[in-house]
Amino acid sequence: MTFPATRLRRLRAHPTLRRMVRETQLSPADFIYPLFVTHGRDVHEEIPSMPGVFHLSIDQLTAEANELAELEIPAVVLFGLPATKDAMGSENFATNGIVQQAIRTLKDAQPDLMVMTDVCMCEYTDHGHCGIVRDGQVLNDATLDVLQKVVVSHAAAGADVVAPSGMMDGMVGAIRAALDGDNFSNVSILSYAVKYASSFYGPFRDAAQSPPQFGDRHSYQMDPANVREALREAELDVAEGADMLMVKPALAYLDVVRRVRDTFNLPLAAYNVSGEYSMVKAAAARGWIDEQKVVLESLMGIKRAGADLILTYHAKDAARWLHLANG
Ligand code: PBG
């Protein structure tokens, strides 16, 4: 049957009917909110390239956790700014490191908030690379030993999920072994399995003060041209014991989200990264786009492409808008 018997506009005629036949639902329960935690007191400092995103000191986190609970956002992912950086990123696995303190504070305030931690070395190392560096090379296997210490310290502080983002080979297996060896078999791994060497991370490197001091990340993060390789990355992480997978960034890689969704049965997250956020904020500030509509449309697109979970700096605003729309 074709026109005039078939008219697709019929199902678009009434808002209630449109809602009834909507194929994808977006909800605050889909969101994971990134937090940047820093030493000091009363720090609530806006990151210049990411309006609406703040560096927070530990004393700010109880209020933050309560606000997230109010908005029904179920999870955070933590990034830490250490007091000092060194060659191996020692504060990354210190019992009283900034992230370890943040985990304890957030879990005390809201035990049902899922606290996830970004597990990487770049914020903690003086050279800004995601691994141990020797003779200008980022060493793979030596880095795994450090990541093992990091995840055990995060788990001991009470993290629910660890999210390794350094793109080292074997990182998921090494982390699983370390957690299980220390009686943390209940701590989940959300692997940044498919992470591209992307220019969309620009504003984050301000936020986390983590740009590489020499060279770039192309020897460990993926070439944006590749999707078969993305499936190999995901396949290995599944074999090594990942509980959930991630594709990052999100918007320029929705085809990758779809391929990973169709190939694997693990829960899938997509990271709507800093550059994606800042471009929307900049255009909205000039009145060139409608921020609310563009954000909700983008997040819906990521969901429709196959992501179950979305890491996004828009989480709190989007949750507010969704609550208002749904009464
Ligand atoms: C680093 C890490 C990065 C991001 C998350 N974890 C930066 C990088 O790999 O250079 C980027 C997040 C964003 O841009 O929002 N381990």
mmCIF file of C-alpha atoms and ligand atoms in Angstrom:
data_model
loop_
_atom_site.group_PDB
_atom_site.id
_atom_site.type_symbol
_atom_site.label_atom_id
_atom_site.label_comp_id
_atom_site.label_asym_id
_atom_site.label_seq_id
_atom_site.Cartn_x
_atom_site.Cartn_y
_atom_site.Cartn_z
ATOM 1 C CA MET A 1 0.000 0.000 0.000
ATOM 2 C CA THR A 2 1.282 3.387 -0.915
ATOM 3 C CA PHE A 3 -0.049 6.922 -1.037
ATOM 4 C CA PRO A 4 -2.863 7.952 -0.688
ATOM 5 C CA ALA A 5 -3.908 4.900 1.390
ATOM 6 C CA THR A 6 -0.703 5.095 3.426
ATOM 7 C CA ARG A 7 0.009 8.402 5.105
ATOM 8 C CA LEU A 8 2.814 8.478 7.658
ATOM 9 C CA ARG A 9 1.668 11.913 8.844
ATOM 10 C CA ARG A 10 -1.400 10.229 10.469
ATOM 11 C CA LEU A 11 0.681 9.036 13.440
ATOM 12 C CA ARG A 12 2.212 12.477 13.797
ATOM 13 C CA ALA A 13 -1.082 14.300 14.042
ATOM 14 C CA HIS A 14 -1.492 14.411 17.852
ATOM 15 C CA PRO A 15 1.192 14.898 20.515
ATOM 16 C CA THR A 16 -0.143 12.003 22.602
ATOM 17 C CA LEU A 17 -0.074 9.672 19.623
ATOM 18 C CA ARG A 18 3.449 10.824 18.788
ATOM 19 C CA ARG A 19 4.495 9.985 22.342
ATOM 20 C CA MET A 20 2.837 6.550 22.110
ATOM 21 C CA VAL A 21 4.721 5.542 18.969
ATOM 22 C CA ARG A 22 8.067 7.019 20.038
ATOM 23 C CA GLU A 23 10.724 4.332 19.565
ATOM 24 C CA THR A 24 13.416 5.609 21.922
ATOM 25 C CA GLN A 25 13.065 6.929 25.466
ATOM 26 C CA LEU A 26 15.565 9.244 27.085
ATOM 27 C CA SER A 27 15.636 9.361 30.878
ATOM 28 C CA PRO A 28 17.811 10.765 33.692
ATOM 29 C CA ALA A 29 18.457 7.100 34.573
ATOM 30 C CA ASP A 30 20.591 6.892 31.407
ATOM 31 C CA PHE A 31 23.072 9.514 32.570
ATOM 32 C CA ILE A 32 26.492 9.331 34.177
ATOM 33 C CA TYR A 33 27.736 12.743 35.370
ATOM 34 C CA PRO A 34 31.485 13.526 35.252
ATOM 35 C CA LEU A 35 32.926 15.312 38.298
ATOM 36 C CA PHE A 36 36.323 17.020 38.601
ATOM 37 C CA VAL A 37 37.559 16.884 42.173
ATOM 38 C CA THR A 38 40.379 18.982 43.528
ATOM 39 C CA HIS A 39 42.279 19.698 46.758
ATOM 40 C CA GLY A 40 41.481 22.751 48.882
ATOM 41 C CA ARG A 41 38.410 24.094 50.671
ATOM 42 C CA ASP A 42 35.343 25.826 49.307
ATOM 43 C CA VAL A 43 36.514 25.357 45.739
ATOM 44 C CA HIS A 44 33.639 25.653 43.270
ATOM 45 C CA GLU A 45 35.428 27.027 40.282
ATOM 46 C CA GLU A 46 34.017 27.115 36.769
ATOM 47 C CA ILE A 47 36.190 25.645 34.017
ATOM 48 C CA PRO A 48 36.544 28.484 31.474
ATOM 49 C CA SER A 49 36.218 26.313 28.357
ATOM 50 C CA MET A 50 33.290 24.347 29.854
ATOM 51 C CA PRO A 51 30.680 26.801 31.196
ATOM 52 C CA GLY A 52 28.497 25.130 33.822
ATOM 53 C CA VAL A 53 31.175 22.559 34.763
ATOM 54 C CA PHE A 54 33.205 23.096 37.938
ATOM 55 C CA HIS A 55 36.283 22.020 39.818
ATOM 56 C CA LEU A 56 34.956 20.952 43.229
ATOM 57 C CA SER A 57 36.721 20.424 46.527
ATOM 58 C CA ILE A 58 35.713 17.544 48.785
ATOM 59 C CA ASP A 59 33.509 19.752 51.008
ATOM 60 C CA GLN A 60 31.294 20.478 47.974
ATOM 61 C CA LEU A 61 30.552 16.834 47.207
ATOM 62 C CA THR A 62 27.794 16.094 49.713
ATOM 63 C CA ALA A 63 25.628 18.832 48.216
ATOM 64 C CA GLU A 64 26.496 17.575 44.738
ATOM 65 C CA ALA A 65 25.516 13.992 45.606
ATOM 66 C CA ASN A 66 22.234 15.183 47.105
ATOM 67 C CA GLU A 67 21.435 17.230 44.012
ATOM 68 C CA LEU A 68 22.117 14.243 41.741
ATOM 69 C CA ALA A 69 19.828 12.055 43.870
ATOM 70 C CA GLU A 70 17.122 14.713 43.641
ATOM 71 C CA LEU A 71 17.491 14.724 39.843
ATOM 72 C CA GLU A 72 17.462 10.888 39.754
ATOM 73 C CA ILE A 73 20.855 10.719 38.052
ATOM 74 C CA PRO A 74 22.200 7.346 39.177
ATOM 75 C CA ALA A 75 25.950 7.665 38.705
ATOM 76 C CA VAL A 76 29.040 9.854 38.586
ATOM 77 C CA VAL A 77 32.451 9.298 37.040
ATOM 78 C CA LEU A 78 35.326 10.891 38.948
ATOM 79 C CA PHE A 79 38.388 12.697 37.615
ATOM 80 C CA GLY A 80 40.969 13.899 40.105
ATOM 81 C CA LEU A 81 43.370 16.825 40.085
ATOM 82 C CA PRO A 82 46.285 15.747 42.283
ATOM 83 C CA ALA A 83 48.296 18.054 44.559
ATOM 84 C CA THR A 84 51.509 17.128 42.743
ATOM 85 C CA LYS A 85 52.388 15.228 39.581
ATOM 86 C CA ASP A 86 55.341 12.883 39.120
ATOM 87 C CA ALA A 87 56.669 10.336 36.630
ATOM 88 C CA MET A 88 54.458 7.481 37.809
ATOM 89 C CA GLY A 89 51.497 9.453 39.115
ATOM 90 C CA SER A 90 51.776 8.407 42.771
ATOM 91 C CA GLU A 91 48.677 10.196 44.053
ATOM 92 C CA ASN A 92 46.629 8.037 41.677
ATOM 93 C CA PHE A 93 46.915 5.101 44.099
ATOM 94 C CA ALA A 94 47.368 6.945 47.420
ATOM 95 C CA THR A 95 44.948 5.926 50.184
ATOM 96 C CA ASN A 96 44.229 9.596 50.814
ATOM 97 C CA GLY A 97 44.432 10.711 47.182
ATOM 98 C CA ILE A 98 41.858 13.163 45.953
ATOM 99 C CA VAL A 99 39.725 10.570 44.175
ATOM 100 C CA GLN A 100 39.862 8.158 47.106
ATOM 101 C CA GLN A 101 38.616 10.945 49.422
ATOM 102 C CA ALA A 102 35.898 11.865 46.944
ATOM 103 C CA ILE A 103 34.658 8.273 46.706
ATOM 104 C CA ARG A 104 34.296 8.007 50.484
ATOM 105 C CA THR A 105 32.501 11.364 50.750
ATOM 106 C CA LEU A 106 30.053 10.626 47.930
ATOM 107 C CA LYS A 107 29.227 7.120 49.193
ATOM 108 C CA ASP A 108 28.702 8.485 52.720
ATOM 109 C CA ALA A 109 26.324 11.143 51.414
ATOM 110 C CA GLN A 110 24.380 8.919 48.985
ATOM 111 C CA PRO A 111 25.083 5.177 49.325
ATOM 112 C CA ASP A 112 22.840 4.454 46.314
ATOM 113 C CA LEU A 113 24.775 6.762 44.004
ATOM 114 C CA MET A 114 26.981 4.602 41.785
ATOM 115 C CA VAL A 115 30.486 5.955 42.037
ATOM 116 C CA MET A 116 32.618 5.208 38.994
ATOM 117 C CA THR A 117 36.237 6.231 38.625
ATOM 118 C CA ASP A 118 38.206 7.093 35.527
ATOM 119 C CA VAL A 119 41.326 4.956 35.720
ATOM 120 C CA CYS A 120 44.182 6.566 33.846
ATOM 121 C CA MET A 121 47.552 8.140 34.487
ATOM 122 C CA CYS A 122 47.481 11.345 32.444
ATOM 123 C CA GLU A 123 46.095 13.639 35.152
ATOM 124 C CA TYR A 124 48.726 12.392 37.610
ATOM 125 C CA THR A 125 51.916 12.248 35.567
ATOM 126 C CA ASP A 126 54.271 15.179 35.000
ATOM 127 C CA HIS A 127 54.589 14.176 31.307
ATOM 128 C CA GLY A 128 50.801 13.976 30.834
ATOM 129 C CA HIS A 129 50.792 10.594 29.097
ATOM 130 C CA CYS A 130 48.430 7.755 29.989
ATOM 131 C CA GLY A 131 51.253 5.391 30.964
ATOM 132 C CA ILE A 132 54.788 4.989 32.209
ATOM 133 C CA VAL A 133 57.213 6.739 29.853
ATOM 134 C CA ARG A 134 60.750 5.568 29.089
ATOM 135 C CA ASP A 135 62.954 7.030 26.342
ATOM 136 C CA GLY A 136 59.996 8.922 24.924
ATOM 137 C CA GLN A 137 57.859 5.748 24.624
ATOM 138 C CA VAL A 138 54.685 4.943 26.545
ATOM 139 C CA LEU A 139 55.323 1.488 28.005
ATOM 140 C CA ASN A 140 52.383 -0.879 27.971
ATOM 141 C CA ASP A 141 53.104 -3.658 30.460
ATOM 142 C CA ALA A 142 54.802 -1.468 33.081
ATOM 143 C CA THR A 143 51.682 0.714 33.036
ATOM 144 C CA LEU A 144 49.448 -2.251 33.849
ATOM 145 C CA ASP A 145 51.223 -2.722 37.202
ATOM 146 C CA VAL A 146 50.351 0.871 38.154
ATOM 147 C CA LEU A 147 46.733 0.560 36.986
ATOM 148 C CA GLN A 148 46.369 -2.516 39.203
ATOM 149 C CA LYS A 149 47.359 -0.469 42.250
ATOM 150 C CA VAL A 150 44.998 2.325 41.229
ATOM 151 C CA VAL A 151 41.903 0.145 40.918
ATOM 152 C CA VAL A 152 42.561 -1.636 44.200
ATOM 153 C CA SER A 153 42.856 1.742 45.964
ATOM 154 C CA HIS A 154 39.613 2.940 44.340
ATOM 155 C CA ALA A 155 37.813 -0.270 45.306
ATOM 156 C CA ALA A 156 39.131 -0.046 48.875
ATOM 157 C CA ALA A 157 37.731 3.495 49.101
ATOM 158 C CA GLY A 158 34.329 2.176 47.997
ATOM 159 C CA ALA A 159 34.101 2.642 44.215
ATOM 160 C CA ASP A 160 31.335 0.625 42.575
ATOM 161 C CA VAL A 161 32.745 0.675 39.050
ATOM 162 C CA VAL A 162 36.221 1.339 37.660
ATOM 163 C CA ALA A 163 36.545 2.697 34.138
ATOM 164 C CA PRO A 164 40.008 2.273 32.591
ATOM 165 C CA SER A 165 40.537 4.859 29.856
ATOM 166 C CA GLY A 166 44.219 4.618 28.998
ATOM 167 C CA MET A 167 43.923 2.275 25.979
ATOM 168 C CA MET A 168 46.755 -0.004 27.147
ATOM 169 C CA ASP A 169 46.633 -3.558 25.781
ATOM 170 C CA GLY A 170 45.621 -6.058 28.453
ATOM 171 C CA MET A 171 44.376 -3.400 30.865
ATOM 172 C CA VAL A 172 40.991 -4.983 31.487
ATOM 173 C CA GLY A 173 42.456 -8.420 32.258
ATOM 174 C CA ALA A 174 45.112 -6.939 34.538
ATOM 175 C CA ILE A 175 42.536 -4.893 36.425
ATOM 176 C CA ARG A 176 40.124 -7.809 36.784
ATOM 177 C CA ALA A 177 42.917 -9.974 38.201
ATOM 178 C CA ALA A 178 43.980 -7.274 40.661
ATOM 179 C CA LEU A 179 40.428 -6.675 41.894
ATOM 180 C CA ASP A 180 39.668 -10.380 42.255
ATOM 181 C CA GLY A 181 42.993 -10.985 43.993
ATOM 182 C CA ASP A 182 42.064 -8.401 46.606
ATOM 183 C CA ASN A 183 38.520 -9.613 47.304
ATOM 184 C CA PHE A 184 36.900 -6.980 45.122
ATOM 185 C CA SER A 185 35.208 -9.393 42.737
ATOM 186 C CA ASN A 186 32.002 -7.337 43.031
ATOM 187 C CA VAL A 187 33.555 -4.197 41.589
ATOM 188 C CA SER A 188 32.543 -3.813 37.929
ATOM 189 C CA ILE A 189 34.665 -2.746 34.992
ATOM 190 C CA LEU A 190 33.324 -0.253 32.475
ATOM 191 C CA SER A 191 35.991 -0.357 29.792
ATOM 192 C CA TYR A 192 36.697 2.618 27.579
ATOM 193 C CA ALA A 193 37.133 -0.156 25.028
ATOM 194 C CA VAL A 194 36.827 2.009 21.960
ATOM 195 C CA LYS A 195 38.512 5.340 22.532
ATOM 196 C CA TYR A 196 39.649 7.413 19.603
ATOM 197 C CA ALA A 197 42.551 9.873 19.420
ATOM 198 C CA SER A 198 40.107 12.766 19.189
ATOM 199 C CA SER A 199 40.408 16.526 19.024
ATOM 200 C CA PHE A 200 37.052 16.706 20.787
ATOM 201 C CA TYR A 201 38.905 16.192 24.118
ATOM 202 C CA GLY A 202 40.382 19.714 23.920
ATOM 203 C CA PRO A 203 38.423 21.385 26.744
ATOM 204 C CA PHE A 204 38.819 18.330 29.030
ATOM 205 C CA ARG A 205 42.564 18.712 28.926
ATOM 206 C CA ASP A 206 42.066 22.173 30.477
ATOM 207 C CA ALA A 207 39.616 20.740 32.982
ATOM 208 C CA ALA A 208 41.901 17.898 34.046
ATOM 209 C CA GLN A 209 45.145 19.759 33.405
ATOM 210 C CA SER A 210 46.338 16.696 31.535
ATOM 211 C CA PRO A 211 47.690 17.550 28.068
ATOM 212 C CA PRO A 212 50.688 15.452 26.995
ATOM 213 C CA GLN A 213 53.877 17.486 27.459
ATOM 214 C CA PHE A 214 55.433 15.961 24.325
ATOM 215 C CA GLY A 215 54.015 14.146 21.329
ATOM 216 C CA ASP A 216 50.388 13.012 21.167
ATOM 217 C CA ARG A 217 48.230 10.006 22.060
ATOM 218 C CA HIS A 218 48.172 8.350 18.643
ATOM 219 C CA SER A 219 50.321 5.389 19.742
ATOM 220 C CA TYR A 220 47.608 4.218 22.144
ATOM 221 C CA GLN A 221 44.260 5.827 21.263
ATOM 222 C CA MET A 222 42.527 4.708 18.071
ATOM 223 C CA ASP A 223 42.655 6.178 14.588
ATOM 224 C CA PRO A 224 39.294 7.911 13.919
ATOM 225 C CA ALA A 225 39.150 6.174 10.524
ATOM 226 C CA ASN A 226 38.760 2.667 11.965
ATOM 227 C CA VAL A 227 35.673 0.670 12.880
ATOM 228 C CA ARG A 228 36.758 -2.959 12.347
ATOM 229 C CA GLU A 229 39.541 -2.267 14.819
ATOM 230 C CA ALA A 230 36.914 -0.950 17.255
ATOM 231 C CA LEU A 231 35.229 -4.345 17.180
ATOM 232 C CA ARG A 232 38.585 -6.048 17.882
ATOM 233 C CA GLU A 233 39.176 -3.733 20.849
ATOM 234 C CA ALA A 234 35.726 -4.513 22.233
ATOM 235 C CA GLU A 235 36.125 -8.254 21.598
ATOM 236 C CA LEU A 236 39.381 -8.386 23.565
ATOM 237 C CA ASP A 237 37.918 -6.418 26.459
ATOM 238 C CA VAL A 238 34.922 -8.737 26.609
ATOM 239 C CA ALA A 239 37.291 -11.734 26.674
ATOM 240 C CA GLU A 240 39.364 -10.100 29.441
ATOM 241 C CA GLY A 241 36.301 -9.608 31.641
ATOM 242 C CA ALA A 242 34.785 -6.202 30.941
ATOM 243 C CA ASP A 243 31.277 -5.860 32.398
ATOM 244 C CA MET A 244 30.319 -2.875 30.264
ATOM 245 C CA LEU A 245 31.770 -1.265 27.155
ATOM 246 C CA MET A 246 32.186 2.351 26.126
ATOM 247 C CA VAL A 247 32.609 4.191 22.843
ATOM 248 C CA LYS A 248 34.205 7.634 23.018
ATOM 249 C CA PRO A 249 33.576 10.282 21.712
ATOM 250 C CA ALA A 250 29.879 9.872 20.919
ATOM 251 C CA LEU A 251 28.500 12.206 18.269
ATOM 252 C CA ALA A 252 31.058 11.790 15.481
ATOM 253 C CA TYR A 253 31.092 8.023 16.177
ATOM 254 C CA LEU A 254 27.436 6.999 16.234
ATOM 255 C CA ASP A 255 28.086 4.372 13.570
ATOM 256 C CA VAL A 256 30.638 2.821 15.926
ATOM 257 C CA VAL A 257 28.101 2.864 18.774
ATOM 258 C CA ARG A 258 25.667 1.022 16.496
ATOM 259 C CA ARG A 259 28.246 -1.567 15.365
ATOM 260 C CA VAL A 260 29.340 -2.311 18.933
ATOM 261 C CA ARG A 261 25.684 -2.488 20.084
ATOM 262 C CA ASP A 262 24.838 -4.990 17.330
ATOM 263 C CA THR A 263 27.924 -7.140 17.899
ATOM 264 C CA PHE A 264 28.054 -7.470 21.713
ATOM 265 C CA ASN A 265 25.452 -8.077 24.384
ATOM 266 C CA LEU A 266 27.127 -6.089 27.171
ATOM 267 C CA PRO A 267 25.640 -2.837 28.404
ATOM 268 C CA LEU A 268 27.063 -0.041 26.273
ATOM 269 C CA ALA A 269 27.963 3.501 27.280
ATOM 270 C CA ALA A 270 28.873 6.427 25.029
ATOM 271 C CA TYR A 271 30.868 9.458 26.180
ATOM 272 C CA ASN A 272 29.469 12.789 25.007
ATOM 273 C CA VAL A 273 32.860 14.475 25.475
ATOM 274 C CA SER A 274 34.038 17.937 26.468
ATOM 275 C CA GLY A 275 34.412 19.355 22.946
ATOM 276 C CA GLU A 276 30.907 18.229 22.049
ATOM 277 C CA TYR A 277 29.649 20.003 25.179
ATOM 278 C CA SER A 278 31.610 23.213 24.709
ATOM 279 C CA MET A 279 30.545 23.673 21.082
ATOM 280 C CA VAL A 280 26.878 23.524 22.103
ATOM 281 C CA LYS A 281 27.451 25.939 25.011
ATOM 282 C CA ALA A 282 29.333 28.393 22.789
ATOM 283 C CA ALA A 283 26.689 28.428 20.059
ATOM 284 C CA ALA A 284 23.870 28.687 22.613
ATOM 285 C CA ALA A 285 25.580 31.627 24.342
ATOM 286 C CA ARG A 286 25.518 33.478 21.002
ATOM 287 C CA GLY A 287 21.853 32.680 20.522
ATOM 288 C CA TRP A 288 22.620 30.628 17.431
ATOM 289 C CA ILE A 289 20.922 27.454 18.655
ATOM 290 C CA ASP A 290 18.297 26.510 21.236
ATOM 291 C CA GLU A 291 20.426 24.809 23.907
ATOM 292 C CA GLN A 292 17.695 22.684 25.465
ATOM 293 C CA LYS A 293 16.399 21.338 22.157
ATOM 294 C CA VAL A 294 19.849 20.701 20.708
ATOM 295 C CA VAL A 295 21.054 18.906 23.848
ATOM 296 C CA LEU A 296 18.001 16.657 24.116
ATOM 297 C CA GLU A 297 18.120 15.881 20.391
ATOM 298 C CA SER A 298 21.822 14.990 20.594
ATOM 299 C CA LEU A 299 21.359 12.766 23.649
ATOM 300 C CA MET A 300 18.373 11.089 21.982
ATOM 301 C CA GLY A 301 20.559 10.452 18.931
ATOM 302 C CA ILE A 302 23.196 8.759 21.078
ATOM 303 C CA LYS A 303 20.512 6.602 22.712
ATOM 304 C CA ARG A 304 18.921 5.735 19.364
ATOM 305 C CA ALA A 305 22.332 4.701 18.004
ATOM 306 C CA GLY A 306 22.393 2.026 20.695
ATOM 307 C CA ALA A 307 23.928 3.432 23.880
ATOM 308 C CA ASP A 308 22.289 2.309 27.131
ATOM 309 C CA LEU A 309 24.206 4.872 29.175
ATOM 310 C CA ILE A 310 25.536 8.325 28.333
ATOM 311 C CA LEU A 311 28.386 10.083 30.097
ATOM 312 C CA THR A 312 27.564 13.744 29.644
ATOM 313 C CA TYR A 313 28.313 17.163 31.152
ATOM 314 C CA HIS A 314 24.732 18.086 30.187
ATOM 315 C CA ALA A 315 23.342 15.467 32.607
ATOM 316 C CA LYS A 316 21.967 17.820 35.270
ATOM 317 C CA ASP A 317 20.391 20.264 32.800
ATOM 318 C CA ALA A 318 18.990 17.453 30.674
ATOM 319 C CA ALA A 319 17.563 15.689 33.742
ATOM 320 C CA ARG A 320 15.818 18.922 34.800
ATOM 321 C CA TRP A 321 14.340 19.418 31.328
ATOM 322 C CA LEU A 322 13.186 15.793 31.147
ATOM 323 C CA HIS A 323 11.557 15.993 34.600
ATOM 324 C CA LEU A 324 9.718 19.170 33.570
ATOM 325 C CA ALA A 325 8.548 17.606 30.284
ATOM 326 C CA ASN A 326 7.318 14.470 32.022
ATOM 327 C CA GLY A 327 5.670 16.249 34.932
HETATM 328 C C1 PBG B 1 41.970 10.481 30.015
HETATM 329 C C2 PBG B 1 40.630 10.909 29.636
HETATM 330 C C3 PBG B 1 40.354 11.884 28.683
HETATM 331 C C4 PBG B 1 38.969 12.041 28.690
HETATM 332 C C5 PBG B 1 38.442 11.153 29.619
HETATM 333 N N1 PBG B 1 39.488 10.448 30.181
HETATM 334 C C6 PBG B 1 41.272 12.706 27.872
HETATM 335 C C7 PBG B 1 42.230 12.128 26.935
HETATM 336 O O1 PBG B 1 42.231 10.933 26.680
HETATM 337 O O2 PBG B 1 43.035 12.890 26.439
HETATM 338 C C8 PBG B 1 38.231 13.006 27.833
HETATM 339 C C9 PBG B 1 36.897 13.416 28.295
HETATM 340 C C10 PBG B 1 36.312 14.573 27.601
HETATM 341 O O3 PBG B 1 36.876 15.138 26.655
HETATM 342 O O4 PBG B 1 35.223 14.971 28.018
HETATM 343 N N2 PBG B 1 42.303 9.528 30.518
#
